[in-house]
Amino acid sequence: MIRFFEEDGWYHKPFKNIHAIRLPFKGATADWACIAQVQEENRLFVFYSVCPVKTTPENRLAVSEFIMLANYGMLIGNFEMDMSDGEIRFKTSVGLGQLDWSDELAKVAVYTNVFSMNQYLSGLLKVMGGDILPRNAVDIAEIGNDESDS
């Protein structure tokens, strides 16, 4: 896994307690941290983009609606939120099964992930700030229709 990221030009830093690395990413709206992890026991490669801001308890219902609307119809990956602390992340994963590691499979998981976070992050942050309704934010992210912010 590390070789893939090094050859692809990603800076990375290992975690101390788990078999994972942290990678910074510079998006169009904001910078965020990514986490790449190989779960040997499950034969999984998992990649997360972590939203740079946690949502407040008051906004979690609206953010949950945004996440449900954004996730509907997504073929690869999904948004998830930790309701206890408001952390939001986008997750992609590849089940390796009996296959050996494949840079191509990893590349699909990684780049689908960061492109998806980049596509939805602006709207997500606006929902978190109470500046736009979740449905409008998802519409703007998916079809670029910015007719109304409420």
Backbone as a ProteinNet text record, in pm:
[ID]
protein_1_A
[PRIMARY]
MIRFFEEDGWYHKPFKNIHAIRLPFKGATADWACIAQVQEENRLFVFYSVCPVKTTPENRLAVSEFIMLANYGMLIGNFEMDMSDGEIRFKTSVGLGQLDWSDELAKVAVYTNVFSMNQYLSGLLKVMGGDILPRNAVDIAEIGNDESDS
[TERTIARY]
82.2	0	87.2	186.2	271.1	342	387.8	454.8	363.1	235.7	139	133.2	119.5	107.8	237.6	349.8	478.3	497.6	466.8	481.9	382.5	269.4	167.2	188	293.1	328.2	255.4	203.1	132.6	229.5	225.7	296.4	213.2	277.6	202.3	276.6	199.7	254.7	184.2	259.6	195.3	127.3	23.1	-36.7	46	42	120.9	52.3	-79.4	-148.9	-213	-232.6	-302	-223.4	-253	-186.4	-256.1	-223.1	-285.9	-191.5	-217.7	-139.6	-234.5	-185.6	-259.1	-197.6	-284.2	-238.5	-314.4	-245.5	-316.4	-365	-478.4	-530.1	-576.4	-544.1	-584.3	-698.7	-819.2	-936.3	-966	-1069.6	-1107.3	-1164.7	-1238.4	-1303.2	-1219.4	-1150.7	-1073.8	-971.2	-881.7	-787.7	-845.7	-816.7	-862.7	-763.7	-781.8	-697.3	-763.8	-681.6	-727.1	-660.4	-724.6	-670.1	-679.3	-567.4	-563.1	-529.6	-605.1	-587.1	-604	-516.1	-532.1	-574.3	-688.6	-736.4	-706.3	-592	-544	-644.8	-702.5	-792.2	-918	-962.2	-1080.9	-1046.7	-916.8	-869.5	-934.3	-929	-989.7	-887.7	-903.4	-835.4	-944	-927.2	-1026.9	-960.5	-1030.6	-978.1	-1085	-1046.9	-1138.7	-1089.9	-1183.2	-1160.4	-1236.3	-1165.2	-1226.5	-1258.4	-1384	-1426.7	-1344	-1295.6	-1207.7	-1277.5	-1409.9	-1486.2	-1586.3	-1598.8	-1703.2	-1830.8	-1943.9	-2070.4	-2116	-2187.3	-2236.3	-2360.4	-2392.3	-2512.8	-2639.7	-2649.4	-2768.5	-2786.1	-2677	-2683.6	-2682.1	-2674.1	-2658.4	-2779.1	-2898	-3015.3	-3009.9	-2979.3	-2968.8	-2854.1	-2741.9	-2627.6	-2662.8	-2737.6	-2782.9	-2869.2	-2956.2	-3039.6	-2951.8	-2854.6	-2761.9	-2692.1	-2643.4	-2571.1	-2661.7	-2785.5	-2877.3	-2905.7	-2929.2	-2957.1	-2835.7	-2718.8	-2596.4	-2566.1	-2586.5	-2554.4	-2647.3	-2771.4	-2867.9	-2820.3	-2806.5	-2764.1	-2613.4	-2536.2	-2390.5	-2353.8	-2273.3	-2234.2	-2109.3	-2019.7	-1895	-1877	-1871.3	-1844.6	-1969.8	-1949.7	-2060	-2007.4	-2093.7	-2066.7	-2116.2	-2049.5	-2093.2	-2061.6	-2140.5	-2119.6	-2122.7	-2029.3	-2028.2	-2119.4	-2235.3	-2332.5	-2283.3	-2184.7	-2137.3	-2047.7	-1972	-1881.3	-1893.1	-1976.1	-1998.3	-1895.8	-1805.2	-1708.6	-1780.1	-1745.5	-1803.6	-1689.5	-1710.5	-1607.2	-1672.8	-1595.3	-1636.9	-1549.9	-1612.6	-1541.3	-1555.3	-1443	-1443.3	-1361.7	-1393.9	-1318.6	-1316.1	-1217.9	-1202.8	-1183	-1270.5	-1252.5	-1159.9	-1046.6	-946.9	-977.2	-1048.6	-1076.7	-948.6	-941.7	-823	-722.3	-755.8	-667.7	-547.8	-441	-326.4	-353.8	-273	-284	-276.7	-360.4	-360.7	-359.8	-258.4	-253.4	-373.8	-421.8	-536.9	-663.6	-685.8	-802	-790	-671.3	-648.6	-672	-625	-639.5	-787.2	-869.8	-1013.7	-1072.3	-1039	-1092.1	-1046.1	-919.1	-862.2	-918.1	-913	-953	-1104.2	-1180.9	-1325.9	-1357.7	-1285.2	-1306.4	-1280.8	-1161.2	-1128.5	-1210.6	-1243.2	-1328.3	-1468.7	-1519.8	-1653.3	-1655.1	-1556.9	-1551.1	-1540.4	-1458.1	-1440.8	-1572	-1647.4	-1773.8	-1877.5	-1885.3	-1991.7	-1950.6	-1823	-1777.7	-1832.4	-1834.5	-1884.4	-2028.2	-2112.9	-2252.1	-2264	-2184.7	-2185.3	-2150.6	-2047.2	-2007.1	-2116.3	-2186.5	-2296.7	-2412.9	-2442.1	-2546.5	-2504.7	-2379.3	-2329.5	-2341	-2326.7	-2337.8	-2480.4	-2576.4	-2715.3	-2746.8	-2661.8	-2676.3	-2761.7	-2792	-2863.8	-2934.3	-3044.9	-3115.3	-3039.4	-3044.3	-2971.9	-3005.4	-3133.7	-3173.3	-3109.6	-3109.3	-3049.9	-2899.2	-2835.3	-2689.9	-2652.4	-2729.1	-2701.3	-2729.1	-2838.1	-2867.6	-2753.8	-2703.3	-2592.7	-2470	-2440.4	-2323.2	-2337.8	-2458.7	-2478.5	-2508.1	-2578.4	-2614.3	-2574.4	-2513.9	-2465.8	-2575.1	-2692.6	-2806.1	-2804.9	-2753.3	-2742.3	-2844.6	-2974	-3078.5	-3122.1	-3111.9	-3160.8	-3076.5	-3054.4	-2978.2	-3068.5	-3197.8	-3285.4	-3396.8
-118.5	0	125.8	130.5	249.4	277.2	173.4	190.3	258.9	219.4	281.2	432	474.1	617	691.3	629.8	694.5	712.4	609.9	619.1	716.3	737	828.3	971.6	993.1	1127.3	1178.5	1089.4	1128.6	1132.6	1240.3	1245.2	1164	1089.7	1009.7	1000.7	973.9	958.8	840.1	747.1	629.5	661.7	586.1	589.2	498.5	521.7	440.2	308.8	310.6	194.8	101.4	147.9	65.9	63.5	-36.4	-49.8	43.6	172.8	274.5	392.6	474.6	596.3	714.7	830.9	956.8	1030.2	1084.7	1155	1287.1	1398.1	1524.4	1534.3	1603.5	1626.8	1771	1834.9	1973.1	1972.4	2003.3	2006.8	2147	2159.4	2289.8	2382.3	2325.3	2404.3	2414.1	2307.4	2301.6	2189.1	2187.4	2076.4	1980.8	1851.7	1755.5	1640.9	1562.7	1445.8	1322.9	1237	1106.6	999.2	886.4	771.7	650.5	582.7	458.9	345.5	238.2	126.9	-5.8	-98.7	-235.9	-318.1	-383.8	-472.6	-615.3	-663.6	-796	-906.5	-904.4	-1012.2	-1018.3	-903.4	-898	-890.9	-883.9	-870.3	-748.7	-634.3	-510.7	-398.3	-314.7	-185.9	-80.9	6.2	108.4	245.1	340	475.5	574.2	666.9	767.7	907.5	995.9	1139.9	1193.8	1260.1	1310.3	1458.5	1493	1632.6	1717.7	1833.7	1914.2	1978.3	1972.8	2032.9	1929.8	1920.1	1835.3	1917.4	1851.3	1922.7	1929.3	2035.1	2054.5	1968.6	1941.6	1862.9	1923.2	2056.7	2122.6	2097.1	2074.3	2058.6	1913.3	1819.3	1679	1623.6	1671.1	1623.1	1669.1	1796.3	1847.7	1779.7	1758.1	1691.2	1546.1	1481	1343.5	1338.6	1437.3	1443.4	1462.6	1552.6	1574.2	1443	1371.8	1246.2	1142.9	1130.2	1032.9	1067.7	1195.2	1237.3	1217.8	1250.1	1234.7	1086.9	1003.1	860.9	787.5	834.1	763.8	765.3	649.7	637.6	631.1	652.9	641.8	496.8	472.5	335.4	292.6	385.7	353.2	451.6	401.2	483.9	539.4	596.7	657.2	753.5	850.2	937.5	868.8	897.7	847.5	952.2	951	1047.1	975.3	1010.4	962.1	1055.3	1005.7	1089.6	1133.1	1063.7	1100.7	1224.1	1244.6	1360.9	1448.7	1410.1	1492.9	1477.7	1379.1	1357.5	1301.7	1356.8	1313.4	1269.4	1160.1	1112.9	1044	1037.3	962.2	837.5	721.7	594.2	520.3	469	372.2	252.9	136.7	17.7	-82.1	-168.7	-275	-404.8	-501.3	-633.9	-713.6	-752.5	-822.1	-970.7	-1028.6	-1171.6	-1251.2	-1333.1	-1413.5	-1341.7	-1220.7	-1145.5	-1088.2	-1067.8	-996	-847	-768.3	-622.7	-575.7	-479.7	-424.2	-272.3	-209.5	-63.8	-6.5	-75.1	-25.4	-23.2	-128.3	-129	-18.2	-1.2	104.4	241.1	259.5	388.6	425	329	354.4	396	323.7	355.9	493.7	525	651.2	770	763.6	880.5	898.1	790.1	804.2	875	839.6	897.2	1047.7	1088.8	1231.9	1315.4	1261.7	1335.4	1352.5	1248.5	1257.8	1358.4	1352.5	1450	1590.6	1608.5	1739.8	1790.5	1700.1	1736.6	1784.8	1720.7	1747.6	1838.4	1862.1	1930.4	2071.8	2148.1	2285.9	2288.5	2204.4	2197	2147.3	2048.1	1995.5	2104.8	2181.7	2289.7	2396.1	2423.9	2520.8	2468.3	2339.3	2279.1	2286.1	2257.2	2263.2	2404.3	2503.8	2642.4	2694.8	2612.8	2655	2750.6	2753.1	2848.3	2797.5	2668.2	2609.6	2482.6	2451.4	2327.2	2208.4	2093.4	1975.8	1939.1	1939.7	1902.3	1996.5	2125.6	2222	2202.2	2173.7	2152.8	2031.1	1923.5	1803	1829.3	1899	1932.5	2011.9	2109.3	2190.4	2103.4	2014.8	1927	1834.4	1785.2	1684.3	1741.7	1853.4	1907.2	2052.9	2111.8	2248.6	2352.9	2321.2	2413	2500.6	2623.2	2714.4	2827	2791	2892.6	2949.9	2868.4	2913.3	2853.8	2931.2	2882.4	2844.6	2835.2	2796.2	2706.4
0	0	0	84.3	95.1	-36.9	-102.2	-231.7	-331.9	-334.8	-425.3	-403	-278.2	-249.3	-278	-248.2	-277.9	-427.9	-504.5	-650.2	-712	-644.6	-695	-644.2	-565.6	-521	-398	-316.5	-194.9	-77.2	0.6	128.6	227.7	315.9	413.1	545	649.7	784.2	849.6	907.2	967.1	1100.2	1131.6	1264.6	1354.4	1482.7	1575.4	1611.6	1628.4	1685	1583.1	1460	1361	1230.5	1147.8	1017.9	919	931.2	846.7	833.3	731.6	712.5	694.2	733.3	716.3	598.7	513	393.2	381.4	362.7	341.2	196.9	178.8	44.2	33.2	-77.6	-102.7	-202.9	-154.6	-240.7	-289.5	-370.5	-425.9	-319.2	-223.2	-119	6.9	41.5	166.1	156.4	252	267.4	370.8	356.6	455.2	465.9	571	594.1	534.8	478.3	430.4	515.2	523.6	596.2	505	488.3	410.2	505.4	495.1	588.2	515.8	546.4	500.6	621.4	610	715.3	671.1	715.1	672.2	702.5	823.8	864.5	778.2	728	642.1	493.6	461.8	323.7	256.2	326.5	278.3	270	168.5	162.4	180.5	280.4	311.5	302.8	240.1	225.8	270.4	357.5	410.1	375.2	344	343.3	463.3	553.6	676.3	658.1	675.8	663.8	760.3	715.2	799.7	919.8	924.2	1033.2	1084.6	1217.1	1275.2	1286.1	1269.9	1280.9	1426.1	1458.2	1594.8	1617.4	1744.6	1772.6	1711.3	1707.7	1653.3	1503.9	1433.2	1287.4	1240.8	1331.4	1291	1216.5	1246.9	1173.8	1028.1	1005.6	868.3	793.8	862.1	799.1	767.3	855.6	828.3	702.8	687.1	566.2	442.3	451.1	340.2	303.6	403.9	381.1	314.5	363.1	302.2	156.8	129.8	-7.7	-98	-47.9	-127.4	-153.1	-52.7	-66.3	-162.6	-173.8	-257.6	-403	-458.5	-597.7	-617.7	-512.1	-526.4	-549.9	-650.4	-682.1	-607.2	-582.4	-512.6	-398.5	-276.9	-160.6	-95.6	22.3	95.8	201.9	235.2	348.4	474.2	586.7	716	821.4	929.4	1036.6	1169.9	1256.3	1393.8	1473	1513.1	1582.8	1720.2	1776.8	1910.3	1909.4	1800.9	1799.6	1675.3	1578.1	1460.3	1349.9	1361.7	1253.9	1131.2	1015.1	888	797.9	729	636.1	517.3	409.8	292.4	287.1	267.2	271.7	139.8	90.5	-18.6	28.3	-25	14.5	-100.3	-93.6	-192.4	-115.8	-140.3	-84.3	-174.2	-120.6	-202.3	-217.4	-121	-128.6	-145.4	-248.8	-275.9	-366	-409.7	-499.4	-425.1	-496.8	-443.2	-454	-382.1	-388	-532.7	-567.7	-702.6	-693.5	-752.5	-755.9	-829.4	-931.3	-1007.3	-922.4	-842.9	-753.5	-649.8	-595	-496.4	-558.4	-680	-748.5	-765.1	-801.9	-815.3	-680.8	-575.2	-442.4	-395.8	-414.7	-367	-444.6	-575.8	-654.6	-662.5	-658.8	-646.5	-515.8	-412.2	-280.3	-278.4	-315.5	-304.9	-403.5	-520.4	-613.7	-555.5	-489.7	-429.3	-315	-226.6	-117.3	-174	-273.8	-335.4	-396.4	-457.8	-521.9	-420.7	-305.7	-209.2	-93.4	-72.9	48.8	62.6	-43	-34.2	17	-39.2	5.6	147.8	182.6	318.7	418.9	390.8	481.5	492.9	383.1	387.4	471.5	460.8	544.6	691	718.4	855.9	913	828.9	872.5	875.2	832.4	829.3	715.5	613.2	503.2	387.4	385.7	272.4	319.3	255.4	286.5	226.9	294	244.3	99.8	62	-74.4	-175.7	-147.7	-240.2	-251	-139	-139.9	-223.7	-211.3	-290.3	-437.8	-467.1	-607.5	-670.4	-598.3	-650.6	-674.5	-580.5	-594.9	-715.4	-737.7	-841.6	-979.8	-984.3	-1116.1	-1134.7	-1032.8	-1044.8	-1049.8	-996	-999.1	-875.3	-887.1	-773.2	-784.2	-795.7	-809.8	-676.5	-569	-439.2	-329.1	-224.8	-110.2	5.6	-15	95	48.5
[MASK]
++++++++++++++++++++++++++++++++++++++++++++++++++++++++++++++++++++++++++++++++++++++++++++++++++++++++++++++++++++++++++++++++++++++++++++++++++++++

